[in-house]
mmCIF file with all atom_site columns, C-alpha atoms in Angstrom:
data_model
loop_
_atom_site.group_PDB
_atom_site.id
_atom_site.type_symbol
_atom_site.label_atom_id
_atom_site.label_alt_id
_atom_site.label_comp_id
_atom_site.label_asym_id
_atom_site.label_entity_id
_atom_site.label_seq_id
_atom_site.pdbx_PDB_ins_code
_atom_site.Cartn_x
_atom_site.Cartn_y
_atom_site.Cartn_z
_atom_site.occupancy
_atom_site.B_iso_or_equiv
_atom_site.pdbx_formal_charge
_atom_site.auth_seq_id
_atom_site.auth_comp_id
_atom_site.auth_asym_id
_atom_site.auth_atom_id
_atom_site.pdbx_PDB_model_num
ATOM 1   C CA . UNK A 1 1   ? -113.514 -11.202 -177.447 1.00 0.00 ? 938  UNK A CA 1
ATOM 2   C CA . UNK A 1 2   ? -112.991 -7.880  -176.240 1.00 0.00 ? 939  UNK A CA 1
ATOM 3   C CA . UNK A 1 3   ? -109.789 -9.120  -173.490 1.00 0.00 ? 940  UNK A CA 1
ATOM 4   C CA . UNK A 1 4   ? -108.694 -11.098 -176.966 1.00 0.00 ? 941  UNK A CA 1
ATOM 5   C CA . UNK A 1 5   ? -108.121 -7.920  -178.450 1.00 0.00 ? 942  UNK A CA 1
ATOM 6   C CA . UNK A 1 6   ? -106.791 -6.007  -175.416 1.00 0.00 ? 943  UNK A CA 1
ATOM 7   C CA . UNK A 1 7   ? -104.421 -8.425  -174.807 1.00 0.00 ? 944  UNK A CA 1
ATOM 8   C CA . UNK A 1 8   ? -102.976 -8.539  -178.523 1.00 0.00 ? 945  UNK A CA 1
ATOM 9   C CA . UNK A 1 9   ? -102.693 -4.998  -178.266 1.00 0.00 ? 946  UNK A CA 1
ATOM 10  C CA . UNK A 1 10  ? -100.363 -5.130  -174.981 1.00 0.00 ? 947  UNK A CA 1
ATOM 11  C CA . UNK A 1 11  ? -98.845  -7.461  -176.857 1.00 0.00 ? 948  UNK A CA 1
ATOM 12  C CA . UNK A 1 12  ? -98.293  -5.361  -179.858 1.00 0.00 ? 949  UNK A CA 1
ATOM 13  C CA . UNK A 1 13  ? -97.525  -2.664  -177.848 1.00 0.00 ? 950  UNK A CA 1
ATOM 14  C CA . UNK A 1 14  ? -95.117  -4.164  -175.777 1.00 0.00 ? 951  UNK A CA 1
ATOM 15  C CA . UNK A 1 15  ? -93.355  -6.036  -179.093 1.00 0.00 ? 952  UNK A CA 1
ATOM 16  C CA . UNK A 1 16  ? -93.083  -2.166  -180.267 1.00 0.00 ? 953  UNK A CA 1
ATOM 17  C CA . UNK A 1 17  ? -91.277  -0.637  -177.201 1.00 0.00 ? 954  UNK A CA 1
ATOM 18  C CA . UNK A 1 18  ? -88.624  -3.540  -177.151 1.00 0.00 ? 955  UNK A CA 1
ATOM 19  C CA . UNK A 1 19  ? -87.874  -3.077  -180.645 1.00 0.00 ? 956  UNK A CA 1
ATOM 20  C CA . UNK A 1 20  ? -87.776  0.706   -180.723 1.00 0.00 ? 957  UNK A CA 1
ATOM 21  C CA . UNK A 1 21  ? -85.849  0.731   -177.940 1.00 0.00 ? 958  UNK A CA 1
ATOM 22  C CA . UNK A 1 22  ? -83.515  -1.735  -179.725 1.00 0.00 ? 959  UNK A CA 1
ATOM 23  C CA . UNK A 1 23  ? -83.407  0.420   -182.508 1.00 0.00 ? 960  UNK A CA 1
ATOM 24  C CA . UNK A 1 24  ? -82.399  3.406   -180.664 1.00 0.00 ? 961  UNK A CA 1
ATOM 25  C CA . UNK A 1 25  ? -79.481  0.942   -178.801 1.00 0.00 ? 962  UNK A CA 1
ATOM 26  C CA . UNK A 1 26  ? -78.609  -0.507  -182.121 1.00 0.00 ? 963  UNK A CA 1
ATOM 27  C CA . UNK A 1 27  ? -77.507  2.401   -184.044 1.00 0.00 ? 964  UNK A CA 1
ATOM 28  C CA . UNK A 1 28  ? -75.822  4.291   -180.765 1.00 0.00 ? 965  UNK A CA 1
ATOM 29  C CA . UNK A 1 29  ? -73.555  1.222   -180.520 1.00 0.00 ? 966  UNK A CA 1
ATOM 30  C CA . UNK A 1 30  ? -73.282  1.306   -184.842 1.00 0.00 ? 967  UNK A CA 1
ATOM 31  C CA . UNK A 1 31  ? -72.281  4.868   -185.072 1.00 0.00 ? 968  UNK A CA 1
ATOM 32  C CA . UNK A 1 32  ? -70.862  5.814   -181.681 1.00 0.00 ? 969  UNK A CA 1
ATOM 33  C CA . UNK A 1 33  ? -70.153  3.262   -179.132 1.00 0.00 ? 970  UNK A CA 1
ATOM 34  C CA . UNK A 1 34  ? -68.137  0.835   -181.508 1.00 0.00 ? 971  UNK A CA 1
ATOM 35  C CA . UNK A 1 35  ? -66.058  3.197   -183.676 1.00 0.00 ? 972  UNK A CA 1
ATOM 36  C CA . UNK A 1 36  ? -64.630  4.517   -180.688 1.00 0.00 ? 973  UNK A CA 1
ATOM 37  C CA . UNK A 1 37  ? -63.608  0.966   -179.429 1.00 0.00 ? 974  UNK A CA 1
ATOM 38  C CA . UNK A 1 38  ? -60.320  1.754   -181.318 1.00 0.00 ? 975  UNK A CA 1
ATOM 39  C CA . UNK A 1 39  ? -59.873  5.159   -178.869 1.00 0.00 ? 976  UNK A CA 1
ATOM 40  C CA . UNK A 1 40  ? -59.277  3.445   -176.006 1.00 0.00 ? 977  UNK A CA 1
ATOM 41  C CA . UNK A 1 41  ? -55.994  2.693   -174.646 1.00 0.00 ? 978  UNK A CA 1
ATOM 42  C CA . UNK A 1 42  ? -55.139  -0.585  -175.711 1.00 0.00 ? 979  UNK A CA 1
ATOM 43  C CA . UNK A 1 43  ? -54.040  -1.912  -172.302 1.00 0.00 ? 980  UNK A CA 1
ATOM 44  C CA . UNK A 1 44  ? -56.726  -0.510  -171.144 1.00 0.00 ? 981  UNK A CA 1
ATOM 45  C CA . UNK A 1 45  ? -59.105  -2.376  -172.934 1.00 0.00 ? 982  UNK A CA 1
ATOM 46  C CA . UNK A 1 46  ? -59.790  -5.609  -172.204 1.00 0.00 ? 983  UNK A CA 1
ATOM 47  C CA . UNK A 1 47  ? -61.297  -4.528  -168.720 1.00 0.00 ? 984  UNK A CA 1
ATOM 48  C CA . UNK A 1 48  ? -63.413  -2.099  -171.139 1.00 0.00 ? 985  UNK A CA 1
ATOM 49  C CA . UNK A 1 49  ? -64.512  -4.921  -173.280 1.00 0.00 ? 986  UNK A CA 1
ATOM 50  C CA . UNK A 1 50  ? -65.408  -7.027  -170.459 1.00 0.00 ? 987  UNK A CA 1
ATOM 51  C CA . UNK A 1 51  ? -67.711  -3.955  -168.420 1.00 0.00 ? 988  UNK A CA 1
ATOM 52  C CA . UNK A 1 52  ? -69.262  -3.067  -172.113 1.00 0.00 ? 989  UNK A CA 1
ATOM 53  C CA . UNK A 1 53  ? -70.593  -6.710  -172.351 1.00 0.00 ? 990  UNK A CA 1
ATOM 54  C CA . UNK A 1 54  ? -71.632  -6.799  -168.388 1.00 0.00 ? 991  UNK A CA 1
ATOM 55  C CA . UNK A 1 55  ? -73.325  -3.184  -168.567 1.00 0.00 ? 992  UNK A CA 1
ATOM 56  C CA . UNK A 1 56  ? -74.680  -3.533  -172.327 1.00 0.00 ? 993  UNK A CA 1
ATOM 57  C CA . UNK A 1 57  ? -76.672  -6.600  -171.261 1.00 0.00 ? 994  UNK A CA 1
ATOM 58  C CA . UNK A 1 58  ? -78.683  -5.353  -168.407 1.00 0.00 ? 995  UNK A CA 1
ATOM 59  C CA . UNK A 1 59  ? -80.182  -3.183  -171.193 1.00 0.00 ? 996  UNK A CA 1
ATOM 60  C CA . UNK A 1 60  ? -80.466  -5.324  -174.217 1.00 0.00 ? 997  UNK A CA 1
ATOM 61  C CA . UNK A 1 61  ? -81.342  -8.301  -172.507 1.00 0.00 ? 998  UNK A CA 1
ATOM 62  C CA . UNK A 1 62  ? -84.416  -7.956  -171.186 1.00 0.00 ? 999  UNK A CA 1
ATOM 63  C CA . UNK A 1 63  ? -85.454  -5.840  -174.020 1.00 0.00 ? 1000 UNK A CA 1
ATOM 64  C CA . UNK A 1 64  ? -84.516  -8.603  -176.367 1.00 0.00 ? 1001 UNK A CA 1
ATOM 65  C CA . UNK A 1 65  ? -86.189  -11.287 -174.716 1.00 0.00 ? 1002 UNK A CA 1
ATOM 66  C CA . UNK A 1 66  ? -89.500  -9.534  -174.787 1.00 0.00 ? 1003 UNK A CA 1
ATOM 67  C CA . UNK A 1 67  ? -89.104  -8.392  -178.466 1.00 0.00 ? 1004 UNK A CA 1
ATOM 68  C CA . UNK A 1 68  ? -88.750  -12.145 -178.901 1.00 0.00 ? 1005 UNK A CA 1
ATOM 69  C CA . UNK A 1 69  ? -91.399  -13.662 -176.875 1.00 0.00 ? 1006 UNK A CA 1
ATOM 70  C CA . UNK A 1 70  ? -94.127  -10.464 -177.909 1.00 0.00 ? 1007 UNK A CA 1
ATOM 71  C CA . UNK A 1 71  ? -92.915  -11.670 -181.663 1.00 0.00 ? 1008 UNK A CA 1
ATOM 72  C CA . UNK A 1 72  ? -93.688  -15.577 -180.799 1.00 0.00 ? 1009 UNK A CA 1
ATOM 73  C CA . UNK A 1 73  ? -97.250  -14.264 -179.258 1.00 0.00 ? 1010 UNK A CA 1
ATOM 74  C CA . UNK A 1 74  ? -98.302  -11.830 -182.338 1.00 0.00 ? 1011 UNK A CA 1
ATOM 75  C CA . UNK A 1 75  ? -97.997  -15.093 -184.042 1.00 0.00 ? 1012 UNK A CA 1
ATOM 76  C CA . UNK A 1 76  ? -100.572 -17.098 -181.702 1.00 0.00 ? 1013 UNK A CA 1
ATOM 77  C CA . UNK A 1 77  ? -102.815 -13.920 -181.249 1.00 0.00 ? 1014 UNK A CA 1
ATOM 78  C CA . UNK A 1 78  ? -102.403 -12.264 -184.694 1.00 0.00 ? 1015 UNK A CA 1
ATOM 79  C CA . UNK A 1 79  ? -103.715 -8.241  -184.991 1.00 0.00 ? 1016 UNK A CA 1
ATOM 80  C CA . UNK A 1 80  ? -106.960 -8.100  -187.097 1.00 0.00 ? 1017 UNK A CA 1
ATOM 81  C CA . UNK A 1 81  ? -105.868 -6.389  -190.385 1.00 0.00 ? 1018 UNK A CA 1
ATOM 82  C CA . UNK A 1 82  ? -102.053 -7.557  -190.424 1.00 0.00 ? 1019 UNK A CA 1
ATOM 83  C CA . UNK A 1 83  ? -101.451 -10.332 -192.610 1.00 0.00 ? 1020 UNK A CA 1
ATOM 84  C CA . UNK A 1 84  ? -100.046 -13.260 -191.436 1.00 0.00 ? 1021 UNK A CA 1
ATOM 85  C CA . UNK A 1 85  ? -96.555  -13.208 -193.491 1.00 0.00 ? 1022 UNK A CA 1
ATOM 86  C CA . UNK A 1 86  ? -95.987  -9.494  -192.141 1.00 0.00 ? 1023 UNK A CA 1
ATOM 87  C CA . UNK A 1 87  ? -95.633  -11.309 -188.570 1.00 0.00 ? 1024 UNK A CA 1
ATOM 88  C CA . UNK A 1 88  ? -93.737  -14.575 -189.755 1.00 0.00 ? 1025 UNK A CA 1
ATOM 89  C CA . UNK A 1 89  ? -91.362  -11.632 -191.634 1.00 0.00 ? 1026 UNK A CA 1
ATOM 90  C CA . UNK A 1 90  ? -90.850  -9.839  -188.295 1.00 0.00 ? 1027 UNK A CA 1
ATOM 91  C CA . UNK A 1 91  ? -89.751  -13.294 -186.477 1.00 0.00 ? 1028 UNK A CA 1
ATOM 92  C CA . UNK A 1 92  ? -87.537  -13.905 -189.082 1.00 0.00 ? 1029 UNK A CA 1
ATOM 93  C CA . UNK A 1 93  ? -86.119  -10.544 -188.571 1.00 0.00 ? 1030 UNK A CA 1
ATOM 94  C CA . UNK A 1 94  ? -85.819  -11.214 -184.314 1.00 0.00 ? 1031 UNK A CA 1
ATOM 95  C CA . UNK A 1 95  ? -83.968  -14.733 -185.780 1.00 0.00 ? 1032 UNK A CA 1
ATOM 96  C CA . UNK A 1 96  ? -81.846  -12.709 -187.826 1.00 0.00 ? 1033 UNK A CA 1
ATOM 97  C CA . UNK A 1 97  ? -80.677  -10.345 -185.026 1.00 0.00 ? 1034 UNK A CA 1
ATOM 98  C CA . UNK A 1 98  ? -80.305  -13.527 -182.270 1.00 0.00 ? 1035 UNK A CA 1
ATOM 99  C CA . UNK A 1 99  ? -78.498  -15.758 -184.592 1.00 0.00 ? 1036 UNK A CA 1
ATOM 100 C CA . UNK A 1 100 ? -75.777  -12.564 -185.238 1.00 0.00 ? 1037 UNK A CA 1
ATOM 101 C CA . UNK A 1 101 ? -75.695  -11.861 -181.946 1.00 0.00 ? 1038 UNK A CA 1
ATOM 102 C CA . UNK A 1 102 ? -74.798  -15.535 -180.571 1.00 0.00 ? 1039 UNK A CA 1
ATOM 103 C CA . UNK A 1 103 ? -72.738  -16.668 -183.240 1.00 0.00 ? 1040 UNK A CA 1
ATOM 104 C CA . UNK A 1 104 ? -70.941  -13.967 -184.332 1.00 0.00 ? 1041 UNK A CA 1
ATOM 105 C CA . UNK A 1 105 ? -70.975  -10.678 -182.425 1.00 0.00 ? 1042 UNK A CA 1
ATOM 106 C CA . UNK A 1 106 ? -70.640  -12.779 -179.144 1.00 0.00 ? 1043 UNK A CA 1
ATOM 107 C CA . UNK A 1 107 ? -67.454  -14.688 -180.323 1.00 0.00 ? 1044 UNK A CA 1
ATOM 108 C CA . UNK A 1 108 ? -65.859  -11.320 -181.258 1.00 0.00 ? 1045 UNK A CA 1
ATOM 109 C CA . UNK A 1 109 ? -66.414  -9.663  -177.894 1.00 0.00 ? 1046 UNK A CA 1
ATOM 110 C CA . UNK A 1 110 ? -64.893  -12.793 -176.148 1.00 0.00 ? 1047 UNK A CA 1
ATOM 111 C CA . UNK A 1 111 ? -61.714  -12.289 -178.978 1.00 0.00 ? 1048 UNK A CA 1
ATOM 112 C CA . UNK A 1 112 ? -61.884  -8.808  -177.773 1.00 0.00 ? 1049 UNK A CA 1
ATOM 113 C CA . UNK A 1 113 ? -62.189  -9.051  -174.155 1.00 0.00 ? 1050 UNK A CA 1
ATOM 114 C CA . UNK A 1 114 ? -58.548  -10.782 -173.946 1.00 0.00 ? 1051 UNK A CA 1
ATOM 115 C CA . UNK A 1 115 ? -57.074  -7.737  -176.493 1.00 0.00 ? 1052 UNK A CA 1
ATOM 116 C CA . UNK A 1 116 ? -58.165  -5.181  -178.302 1.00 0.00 ? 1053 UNK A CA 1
ATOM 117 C CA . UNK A 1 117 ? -57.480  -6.463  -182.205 1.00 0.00 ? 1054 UNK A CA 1
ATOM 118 C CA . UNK A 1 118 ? -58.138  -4.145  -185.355 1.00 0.00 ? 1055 UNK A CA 1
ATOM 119 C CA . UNK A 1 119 ? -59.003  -6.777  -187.102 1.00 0.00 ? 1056 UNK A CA 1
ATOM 120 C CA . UNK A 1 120 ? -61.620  -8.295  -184.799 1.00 0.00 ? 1057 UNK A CA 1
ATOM 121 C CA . UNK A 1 121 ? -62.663  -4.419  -183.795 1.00 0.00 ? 1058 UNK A CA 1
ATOM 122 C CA . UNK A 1 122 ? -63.292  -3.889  -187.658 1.00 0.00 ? 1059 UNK A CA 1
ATOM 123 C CA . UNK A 1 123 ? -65.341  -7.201  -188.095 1.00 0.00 ? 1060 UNK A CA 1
ATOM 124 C CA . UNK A 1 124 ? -67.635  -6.394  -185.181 1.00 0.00 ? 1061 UNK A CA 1
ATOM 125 C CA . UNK A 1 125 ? -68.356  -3.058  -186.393 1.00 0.00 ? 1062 UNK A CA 1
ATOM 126 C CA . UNK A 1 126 ? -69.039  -4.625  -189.924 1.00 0.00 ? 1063 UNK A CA 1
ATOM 127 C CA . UNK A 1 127 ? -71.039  -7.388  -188.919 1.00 0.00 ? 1064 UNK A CA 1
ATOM 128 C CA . UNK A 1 128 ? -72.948  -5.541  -186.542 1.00 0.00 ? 1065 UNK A CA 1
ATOM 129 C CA . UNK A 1 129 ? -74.334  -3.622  -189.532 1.00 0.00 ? 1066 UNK A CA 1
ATOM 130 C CA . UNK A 1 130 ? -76.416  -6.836  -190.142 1.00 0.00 ? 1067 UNK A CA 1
ATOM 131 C CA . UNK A 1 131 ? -77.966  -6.039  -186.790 1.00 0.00 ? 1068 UNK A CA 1
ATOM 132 C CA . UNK A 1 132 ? -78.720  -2.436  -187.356 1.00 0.00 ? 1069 UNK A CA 1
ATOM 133 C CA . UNK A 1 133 ? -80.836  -2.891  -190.623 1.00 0.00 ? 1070 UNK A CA 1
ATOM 134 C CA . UNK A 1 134 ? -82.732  -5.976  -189.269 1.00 0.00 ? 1071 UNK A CA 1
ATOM 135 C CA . UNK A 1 135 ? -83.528  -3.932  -186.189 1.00 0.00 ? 1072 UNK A CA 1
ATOM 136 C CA . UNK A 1 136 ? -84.335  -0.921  -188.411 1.00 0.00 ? 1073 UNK A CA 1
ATOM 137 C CA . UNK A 1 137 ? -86.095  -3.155  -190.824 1.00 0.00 ? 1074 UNK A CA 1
ATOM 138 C CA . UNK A 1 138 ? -88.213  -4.679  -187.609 1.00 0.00 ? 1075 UNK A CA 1
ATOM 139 C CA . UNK A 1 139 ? -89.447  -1.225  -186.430 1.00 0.00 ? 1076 UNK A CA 1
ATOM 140 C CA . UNK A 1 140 ? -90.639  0.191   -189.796 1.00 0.00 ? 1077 UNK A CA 1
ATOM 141 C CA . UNK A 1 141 ? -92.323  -3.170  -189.785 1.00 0.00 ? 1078 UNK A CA 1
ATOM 142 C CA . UNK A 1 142 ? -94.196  -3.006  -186.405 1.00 0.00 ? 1079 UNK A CA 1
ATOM 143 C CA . UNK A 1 143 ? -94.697  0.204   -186.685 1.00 0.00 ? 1080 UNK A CA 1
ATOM 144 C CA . UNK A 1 144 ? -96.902  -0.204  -189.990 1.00 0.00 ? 1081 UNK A CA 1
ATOM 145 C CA . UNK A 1 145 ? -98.449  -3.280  -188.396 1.00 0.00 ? 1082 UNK A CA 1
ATOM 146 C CA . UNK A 1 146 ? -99.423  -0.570  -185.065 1.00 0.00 ? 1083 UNK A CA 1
ATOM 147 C CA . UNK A 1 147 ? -100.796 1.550   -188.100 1.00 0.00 ? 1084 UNK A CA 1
ATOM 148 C CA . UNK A 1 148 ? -103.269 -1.471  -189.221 1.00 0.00 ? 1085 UNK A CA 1
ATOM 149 C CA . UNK A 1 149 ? -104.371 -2.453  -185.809 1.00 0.00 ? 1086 UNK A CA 1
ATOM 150 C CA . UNK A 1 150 ? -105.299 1.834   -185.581 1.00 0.00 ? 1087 UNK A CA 1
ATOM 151 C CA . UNK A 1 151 ? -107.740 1.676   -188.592 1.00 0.00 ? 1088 UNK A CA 1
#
């Protein structure tokens, strides 16, 4: 019983640093990194684009995948004191960021990676807001969920 709950709470722990750290990325990229998209020389940019999404995934990926797979395992090991909806909500929040991330924000770094386009540049930065407040959403969320396993 006692490895049970030591492994739930590497678990936990480990679902909390991926999605903090995501947080952290998330609103970087939201405030700084994508506003400034439209600073950059324009024929300049497409080999920009294309080292943003090379460099940008050796950070978010892995922490993405273990936010996601720590999510899937809160859900098989739940935390004593957390109710099961609070975990189903913070899957559906991982869904919400993956399915924005594949079928929209990827598609509009591929538009951009040929050109830089204002319009594209303007839809990233807009859509990418869904992103930020799922993220943010997530980490208040795990973070009171940390604050239930500590009672």
């Amino acid at each position: 019983m006692k490895d049970q709950q030591n492994n739930m709470k590497l678990i936990l722990l480990s679902n909390l640093a991926a999605t903090l750290i995501m947080v952290g990325v998330i609103w970087f990229v939201q405030v700084v990194h994508y506003p400034l998209y439209s600073r950059i020389n324009p024929d300049a940019f497409p080999n920009y684009e294309v080292a943003h999404v090379n460099l940008v995934t050796l950070v978010v990926g892995p922490a993405m995948f273990i936010e996601a797979g720590t999510a899937l395992l809160l859900l098989v090991s739940p935390p004593d004191n957390v109710p099961l909806w609070v975990l189903i909500l913070g899957l559906v929040l991982v869904g919400v960021v993956w399915a924005v991330t594949v079928f929209v924000n990827v598609p509009q770094h591929n538009q951009l990676s040929f050109q830089f386009d204002a319009g594209v540049h303007r839809a990233l930065v807009l859509s990418n807001w869904i992103r930020t407040i799922a993220w943010s959403a997530r980490g208040i969320l795990m973070l009171w969920v940390l604050s239930r396993v500590m009672v």
